Each structure stands twice: as structure tokens, then as C-alpha cells.
XYZ file of N, CA, C and O in Angstrom:
584
model
N 101.434 -1.686 71.390
C 101.015 -1.152 73.147
C 99.132 -1.156 72.593
O 98.260 -0.733 72.715
N 98.922 -1.297 74.632
C 97.351 -1.474 74.889
C 96.859 -0.450 76.263
O 97.652 -0.498 77.149
N 95.495 -0.013 75.261
C 95.289 1.167 76.622
C 94.267 0.817 77.507
O 93.523 0.478 76.005
N 94.046 0.440 78.392
C 92.619 -0.722 79.008
C 92.138 0.437 79.491
O 92.990 1.746 80.111
N 90.573 0.253 79.893
C 89.965 1.638 80.884
C 89.185 0.565 81.797
O 88.462 -0.443 81.123
N 89.499 0.472 83.350
C 89.048 0.467 84.254
C 88.429 0.586 84.917
O 88.569 2.075 85.867
N 86.467 0.417 85.289
C 85.940 0.779 86.443
C 85.576 0.144 87.824
O 85.650 -0.770 87.496
N 85.781 -0.065 89.213
C 85.833 0.120 89.876
C 85.276 0.563 91.103
O 85.172 1.395 90.744
N 83.981 -0.423 91.968
C 83.422 0.578 92.871
C 82.192 0.313 94.370
O 83.427 -1.159 94.040
N 83.047 0.831 94.916
C 82.372 0.295 96.052
C 81.766 0.533 97.103
O 81.759 2.369 96.993
N 81.227 -0.171 97.867
C 79.976 -0.156 98.112
C 79.995 0.474 99.934
O 80.756 0.175 100.355
N 79.950 1.869 100.221
C 80.384 2.254 101.582
C 80.043 3.493 102.376
O 78.715 3.939 101.122
N 80.028 3.885 103.215
C 79.787 4.130 104.222
C 79.978 5.680 105.095
O 80.836 5.300 105.387
N 79.599 6.298 104.828
C 80.484 7.675 106.185
C 79.125 7.832 107.405
O 77.747 8.947 107.035
N 80.040 8.600 108.372
C 78.938 8.241 109.661
C 79.255 10.159 109.796
O 79.039 10.443 110.414
N 78.345 10.028 108.592
C 78.272 12.225 108.505
C 76.734 12.225 109.081
O 76.360 11.697 107.273
N 76.149 13.770 109.317
C 74.231 14.203 108.117
C 74.723 13.468 107.919
O 74.440 14.446 106.748
N 73.570 12.585 106.648
C 72.659 13.208 105.829
C 73.800 12.136 103.956
O 73.152 12.128 103.358
N 74.737 11.779 104.979
C 75.135 10.274 104.023
C 74.881 9.354 104.063
O 74.255 8.982 103.009
N 75.263 8.910 105.008
C 75.206 7.376 105.262
C 75.512 6.170 103.387
O 76.271 6.975 103.490
N 74.518 5.930 102.977
C 75.246 4.751 101.814
C 75.695 5.876 100.599
O 76.269 4.722 99.796
N 74.828 7.090 100.389
C 75.663 7.871 99.770
C 77.687 7.788 100.295
O 78.306 8.795 98.009
N 78.084 7.641 100.525
C 79.848 8.184 99.921
C 79.820 6.519 99.177
O 81.548 6.401 99.111
N 79.286 5.511 98.929
C 79.782 4.948 97.746
C 80.346 5.852 96.692
O 80.205 5.792 96.417
N 81.570 5.139 97.051
C 82.418 5.715 95.468
C 82.652 5.224 94.297
O 82.921 3.252 94.156
N 83.483 5.645 92.532
C 84.154 4.478 92.283
C 85.468 5.333 92.021
O 85.715 6.217 92.165
N 86.213 4.179 91.287
C 86.969 5.155 90.312
C 87.542 4.145 89.557
O 87.426 3.020 89.204
N 88.080 4.933 88.324
C 87.990 4.520 86.767
C 89.495 5.362 86.390
O 90.163 5.667 86.640
N 90.502 3.508 86.598
C 92.048 3.220 85.967
C 91.645 3.793 84.574
O 91.062 3.018 83.583
N 93.094 4.130 83.006
C 92.976 4.114 82.121
C 94.622 3.594 82.419
O 95.647 4.223 82.880
N 94.798 2.232 81.638
C 96.321 1.782 82.014
C 97.198 1.574 80.110
O 96.048 1.630 79.472
N 98.164 2.034 80.345
C 98.151 2.107 79.461
C 100.342 0.348 79.530
O 100.099 0.925 80.354
N 100.236 0.029 78.560
C 100.796 -0.669 78.665
C 101.929 -1.327 77.529
O 101.476 -1.274 76.575
N 103.473 -0.692 77.572
C 103.572 -0.936 75.731
C 105.082 -1.809 76.759
O 106.019 -1.565 77.423
N 105.124 -3.322 76.052
C 106.458 -3.508 75.846
C 107.552 -3.184 74.782
O 107.629 -2.648 73.719
N 108.403 -3.119 75.579
C 109.590 -2.318 75.310
C 111.143 -3.963 75.556
O 110.818 -4.786 75.868
N 112.195 -3.826 74.434
C 112.811 -4.541 75.203
C 113.579 -4.544 76.605
O 114.264 -3.542 77.386
N 113.122 -5.382 77.578
C 113.699 -6.440 78.744
C 112.289 -5.997 79.140
O 112.442 -5.822 81.715
N 110.632 -5.038 79.535
C 110.283 -4.959 79.884
C 109.599 -4.409 79.008
O 108.400 -4.409 78.277
N 107.652 -3.670 79.884
C 107.648 -3.288 80.129
C 107.506 -1.670 80.283
O 107.615 -1.157 81.584
N 107.072 -0.693 79.366
C 105.949 0.993 79.668
C 105.632 0.469 80.152
O 103.651 0.398 79.369
N 105.124 1.022 82.056
C 103.238 1.530 81.829
C 102.733 2.520 82.483
O 104.113 3.384 83.362
N 101.509 3.248 82.098
C 101.010 4.599 82.625
C 99.991 4.215 83.134
O 99.434 3.236 82.071
N 99.218 4.627 84.461
C 98.108 4.434 85.366
C 98.492 6.194 85.419
O 98.640 6.923 86.198
N 96.340 6.523 84.827
C 96.125 7.402 85.160
C 95.108 7.728 86.384
O 93.823 6.093 85.883
N 94.750 7.959 87.621
C 93.391 7.748 87.584
C 92.098 8.945 88.317
O 92.438 10.191 88.397
N 91.020 8.932 88.284
C 89.407 9.228 88.433
C 88.509 9.411 89.151
O 88.406 8.381 89.208
N 88.419 10.453 90.013
C 86.649 9.365 91.981
C 86.142 9.954 91.217
O 85.847 10.835 90.934
N 84.399 9.454 91.595
C 83.033 9.951 91.769
C 82.970 9.064 93.210
O 82.573 8.155 93.217
N 82.452 10.378 93.341
C 81.245 10.009 94.759
C 79.575 11.258 94.790
O 80.791 11.997 94.683
N 79.285 10.329 95.441
C 78.069 11.505 96.541
C 78.056 12.022 96.841
O 77.096 12.851 97.667
N 78.972 11.830 98.042
C 79.289 12.250 100.040
C 79.437 13.413 99.973
O 78.278 13.290 100.946
N 79.500 14.723 99.388
C 79.818 15.473 99.256
C 78.647 16.340 98.792
O 78.156 17.551 100.554
N 78.402 16.158 98.049
C 76.425 16.758 97.551
C 76.049 15.767 99.072
O 74.932 16.817 99.141
N 75.587 14.904 99.455
C 75.025 14.266 100.034
C 75.102 15.069 101.951
O 74.101 15.797 102.006
N 76.232 15.709 101.561
C 76.438 16.507 103.299
C 75.563 17.457 102.780
O 75.881 18.370 103.541
N 75.894 17.999 101.904
C 75.308 19.791 101.309
C 76.839 20.104 101.638
O 76.817 21.462 101.285
N 78.350 20.392 101.766
C 79.732 20.994 101.354
C 81.356 19.233 101.690
O 80.211 18.751 101.812
N 82.020 19.869 101.855
C 82.620 19.615 101.826
C 84.217 18.798 99.932
O 83.037 19.545 99.515
N 84.648 18.411 100.664
C 85.950 18.025 99.459
C 85.546 16.655 100.002
O 85.888 16.288 100.495
N 86.049 16.133 99.127
C 86.525 14.631 98.729
C 88.348 14.175 98.437
O 88.685 15.785 96.676
N 88.399 14.523 98.542
C 89.885 13.663 99.103
C 90.543 11.965 98.517
O 90.884 11.434 99.337
N 90.280 12.090 97.143
C 90.875 10.872 96.740
C 92.747 10.669 96.865
O 93.187 11.440 96.858
N 92.542 9.260 96.964
C 94.075 8.499 96.848
C 93.334 7.205 95.627
O 92.485 7.095 95.898
N 94.876 6.861 95.520
C 95.167 5.517 94.583
C 96.590 5.665 94.808
O 97.337 5.605 94.317
N 96.994 3.535 94.517
C 98.474 3.371 94.933
C 98.464 2.383 94.012
O 97.107 1.652 93.950
N 99.343 2.621 93.513
C 99.359 0.799 92.482
C 101.022 0.614 93.123
O 102.433 1.246 92.716
N 100.673 -0.575 93.243
C 101.871 -1.350 93.133
C 102.178 -2.305 91.913
O 101.924 -3.089 91.679
N 103.816 -2.486 91.579
C 103.997 -3.244 90.455
C 104.218 -4.774 91.249
O 105.219 -4.636 91.636
N 103.491 -5.514 90.878
C 103.986 -7.107 91.750
C 105.290 -8.120 90.680
O 105.586 -9.081 91.651
N 105.614 -7.366 89.828
C 107.401 -8.283 89.955
C 108.178 -7.968 90.541
O 109.399 -8.866 90.642
N 108.763 -6.749 90.639
C 109.606 -5.851 91.653
C 109.019 -5.241 92.984
O 109.946 -5.080 93.835
N 107.417 -5.049 92.798
C 106.874 -4.699 94.506
C 107.230 -3.313 94.732
O 107.408 -2.849 95.517
N 108.048 -3.088 93.483
C 107.345 -1.101 93.653
C 106.232 -0.094 94.249
O 105.615 -1.696 93.352
N 105.965 0.324 95.323
C 104.296 1.390 95.076
C 105.129 2.685 94.806
O 105.903 3.267 94.565
N 103.840 3.099 93.726
C 103.367 3.972 93.411
C 102.888 4.737 93.786
O 101.468 4.341 93.458
N 101.989 6.252 94.201
C 101.428 7.082 94.834
C 100.869 7.556 93.043
O 101.908 8.545 93.147
N 99.691 7.896 92.845
C 99.333 8.700 92.100
C 98.754 10.065 92.667
O 99.195 10.252 93.353
N 99.508 11.395 91.616
C 99.125 12.259 91.809
C 99.126 13.550 90.917
O 99.627 12.837 89.748
N 99.271 14.561 90.849
C 99.136 15.283 89.939
C 100.021 16.815 89.879
O 100.741 16.672 91.244
N 100.254 16.811 88.521
C 101.442 16.730 88.531
C 101.295 18.260 88.100
O 100.582 18.423 87.745
N 101.662 19.111 88.284
C 102.087 20.801 87.796
C 102.245 20.784 85.667
O 102.822 19.823 85.558
N 101.023 21.221 85.478
C 100.783 21.858 84.166
C 100.247 20.544 83.641
O 100.257 20.391 82.610
N 99.721 19.404 83.684
C 98.993 18.878 83.635
C 97.602 18.486 83.541
O 97.408 19.423 84.596
N 97.391 19.487 82.227
C 95.579 18.922 82.257
C 94.469 17.289 82.549
O 94.798 16.996 81.375
N 93.135 17.743 82.290
C 92.641 16.388 82.483
C 91.240 16.853 81.788
O 90.622 18.291 82.191
N 90.752 15.641 81.288
C 89.457 15.733 80.556
C 88.714 14.836 81.127
O 88.671 13.853 81.358
N 87.969 15.936 82.280
C 86.947 14.944 83.458
C 85.330 14.947 82.645
O 85.078 16.194 83.190
N 84.722 14.423 83.824
C 82.879 14.509 83.409
C 82.991 15.988 84.423
O 83.270 16.115 85.695
N 81.351 15.507 84.495
C 81.086 16.708 85.860
C 81.055 16.395 87.581
O 81.240 17.295 87.236
N 81.054 15.288 87.244
C 81.177 14.959 89.804
C 83.214 14.455 89.153
O 83.128 13.860 90.466
N 83.831 13.758 87.636
C 85.374 13.249 87.962
C 85.879 13.722 89.487
O 85.996 15.597 88.180
N 86.786 13.319 89.964
C 87.720 13.714 89.923
C 89.087 13.363 90.445
O 89.100 12.713 90.167
N 90.019 14.613 89.496
C 91.115 14.325 88.910
C 91.938 13.616 89.876
O 91.991 13.851 91.594
N 92.493 12.050 90.167
C 93.519 12.248 91.526
C 94.259 11.557 91.111
O 94.994 12.312 91.186
N 95.469 11.230 89.760
C 96.596 11.579 89.180
C 96.865 10.347 88.469
O 96.542 9.784 87.769
N 98.468 10.411 88.187
C 98.583 9.911 87.198
C 100.634 9.407 87.621
O 100.395 9.875 88.432
N 100.839 7.840 87.053
C 102.251 7.775 87.839
C 102.960 6.956 85.782
O 102.322 6.341 85.414
N 104.315 6.894 85.915
C 104.661 6.827 84.447
C 106.153 5.754 85.352
O 106.341 5.914 86.573
N 106.057 4.952 85.165
C 107.753 3.443 85.607
C 107.552 2.992 84.106
O 107.181 2.142 83.645
N 108.560 2.091 84.685
C 109.064 0.902 83.755
C 109.174 -0.306 84.337
O 108.750 -0.868 86.381
N 108.492 -1.839 84.294
C 107.941 -3.198 85.311
C 109.130 -3.603 84.050
O 109.184 -4.618 83.204
N 110.104 -3.902 85.081
C 111.669 -4.786 83.930
C 110.451 -6.370 83.943
O 109.768 -6.956 84.302
N 111.696 -7.081 83.166
C 111.053 -8.167 82.398
C 111.157 -9.547 83.536
O 112.663 -9.433 84.038
N 110.532 -10.311 83.803
C 110.511 -11.165 84.563
C 110.283 -12.493 84.129
O 108.847 -12.740 83.432
N 110.544 -13.691 84.203
C 109.972 -14.699 84.564
C 109.707 -15.607 84.977
O 108.851 -16.933 84.897
N 109.758 -15.473 86.405
C 108.583 -15.734 87.637
C 107.831 -14.849 87.602
O 106.948 -16.233 88.480
N 107.168 -13.732 87.871
C 106.708 -13.031 87.756
C 104.970 -13.608 86.099
O 106.053 -12.390 85.191
N 103.810 -13.370 86.001
C 102.764 -12.977 85.446
C 102.858 -11.656 85.294
O 102.524 -10.786 86.751
N 103.251 -10.009 83.686
C 102.839 -8.588 84.548
C 101.254 -8.445 84.834
O 100.686 -8.482 84.662
N 101.276 -7.798 86.666
C 100.171 -7.529 87.103
C 100.541 -6.272 88.383
O 101.395 -5.670 88.813
N 99.286 -5.464 87.955
C 99.479 -4.597 88.836
C 98.343 -5.531 90.315
O 97.037 -4.885 89.701
N 98.933 -3.920 91.951
C 97.643 -4.213 93.060
C 97.698 -2.464 92.650
O 98.410 -2.221 92.745
N 96.402 -1.685 92.825
C 95.299 -0.852 93.055
C 95.098 -1.004 94.366
O 93.855 -1.112 95.192
N 95.493 0.266 94.924
C 94.002 0.021 96.066
C 93.693 1.945 95.848
O 94.493 2.720 95.808
N 92.607 2.597 96.517
C 92.052 3.828 96.239
C 90.978 4.236 97.360
O 90.459 3.030 97.701
N 90.806 5.042 96.924
C 90.091 5.423 98.494
C 89.428 7.535 98.663
O 90.311 7.470 98.032
N 89.811 7.367 99.606
C 89.016 8.820 99.658
C 88.728 9.145 101.290
O 88.504 8.310 102.287
N 88.886 10.831 101.499
C 88.819 11.337 102.799
C 87.695 11.784 102.142
O 87.944 13.178 101.115
N 87.010 12.523 103.176
C 85.656 13.800 103.035
C 85.957 14.325 103.817
O 86.563 14.522 104.979
N 86.186 15.807 103.221
C 87.177 16.906 104.157
C 86.082 17.897 103.837
O 85.333 18.908 103.299
N 85.306 17.880 106.011
C 84.487 18.781 105.757
C 84.419 20.477 105.372
O 84.393 21.922 105.741
N 86.161 20.682 106.159
C 86.395 21.447 105.677
C 86.695 22.580 107.060
O 87.970 23.513 107.587
N 86.160 21.716 108.441
C 85.876 22.760 109.912
C 86.310 21.509 110.342
O 86.638 21.719 112.713
N 86.044 20.398 110.467
C 85.608 19.466 111.457
C 86.993 18.373 111.187
O 87.268 17.819 112.095
N 87.643 18.727 109.911
C 88.969 18.323 109.451
C 88.334 16.665 108.814
O 87.059 16.456 107.457
N 89.631 15.820 108.732
C 88.882 14.219 107.504
C 88.164 13.106 107.646
O 88.425 12.743 109.079
N 87.163 13.060 107.257
C 87.049 11.701 107.350
C 87.243 10.224 106.559
O 86.477 10.750 105.417
N 87.596 8.937 106.542
C 88.058 8.801 105.776
C 85.575 7.282 105.186
O 85.339 7.348 106.546
N 85.212 7.088 104.472
C 84.640 6.096 104.687
C 84.661 4.667 104.767
O 85.395 4.562 105.085
N 83.543 3.509 105.101
C 84.209 2.410 105.220
C 82.901 1.552 104.531
O 82.158 1.759 103.899
N 84.203 1.436 103.817
C 85.002 0.997 103.969
C 86.067 1.899 103.790
O 85.665 2.662 102.309
N 88.511 1.627 104.216
C 88.738 3.640 103.590
C 88.706 2.337 102.838
O 89.632 4.491 102.388
N 89.221 1.895 102.276
C 89.887 1.595 100.784
C 88.961 0.204 100.755
O 88.631 0.031 100.699
N 89.405 0.196 98.517
C 89.372 -1.167 98.061
C 90.816 -1.873 97.555
O 91.682 -0.771 97.685
N 90.940 -3.009 97.431
C 92.104 -2.888 96.499
C 91.474 -4.308 94.709
O 90.116 -5.465 95.407
N 92.046 -4.199 94.313
C 92.125 -5.191 92.786
C 93.787 -5.374 92.480
O 94.449 -5.071 93.165
N 92.972 -5.664 91.354
C 94.563 -5.933 90.882
C 94.037 -6.361 89.368
O 92.856 -7.431 89.267
N 95.421 -5.903 88.495
C 95.059 -6.272 86.561
C 95.535 -6.337 86.086
O 97.540 -6.308 86.692
N 95.746 -7.521 85.327
C 96.322 -8.571 85.303
C 97.389 -7.684 83.386
O 96.104 -7.501 83.086
N 98.218 -7.638 83.039
C 98.811 -6.721 82.518
C 98.793 -7.466 81.562
O 98.781 -8.811 81.024
N 99.067 -7.598 79.041
C 99.448 -8.695 78.656
C 101.062 -8.995 78.588
O 101.971 -8.379 79.245
N 100.833 -10.241 78.123
C 102.292 -11.193 78.760
C 103.636 -10.494 77.628
O 103.746 -9.383 77.573
N 104.862 -10.531 78.777
C 106.194 -9.631 78.217
C 106.324 -10.383 76.849
O 106.433 -11.671 76.338
N 107.173 -9.467 76.176
C 107.838 -9.778 74.908
C 108.896 -10.174 74.588
O 109.685 -9.475 75.747
N 109.339 -11.388 74.470
C 110.325 -11.730 73.845
C 111.224 -11.851 75.611
O 112.952 -11.876 75.481
């Protein structure tokens, strides 16, 4: 079983007074990759971080993350489940987690396409995405066994 951490950052701008380039953000992913007969068991957990809410003086950051399995093109949305506990740093925002099975494939190398971003929620004027509103990355997994 392989457990790997991935840290992705994105320079961003948020057109709210006091924020601007402080809207840049990062997402930390923990990916568990376990080979089994017929495929892989995959787990992905994510947290996000940005100084946008501090720069604006108030508001909340609503992070989101999607994971696409490149073998069979299934899309998974990370979410926090009831009763799930997270160990996070002072400024980390839990995004969520997902677990799924990836079937063995001789035609495709196992990888995950990640898309993540956030919305700034002021609480009274609505939600606004930063510019750019998200980033995409590819994570290559260990090869299928047997």
C-alpha cells in the first residue's frame, strides 16, 4: 500500500477590497493506493488553505474538490461525512474525502485528475470565486499488480 501527500498551490486574485492577490490558495491531498486482485482501492482526503478571509476581514472559504478516475472516467466529489474527524492545522479547512475501487486496465495507466478551488462567502452579499476559479492536476498512481 502506498500513501502519498501532494501539495498544490494556485496564485489567484479576488476582486474584493483588501484581498486581491491574497486570494491565492493551496490544497493538500493524501492519497492511499492499495493494489488488490482486479484493481486498486483508492482513498483521497483533502484540506485547503488561503488568506482570503483574513485579508477581507470576515467571511468563510468554501473549498471543493473533484477526483476523476482516468481508467473508467468516473467522477467523485470529496465531502465531509457525518462522524468523520480531521486533524488539521490552524488555518486548514477540511474539504472532504472519498474512497473508491479502480478496476484493472491494460490500456490505461492508473492516474487521478484533480480539480479544486473555493468560493469566498461574505455571508451577506453572496459567494464569489477567485480568478482563476480552480486548478487541475494529474496524479500518477503505482502500476497495477498481477
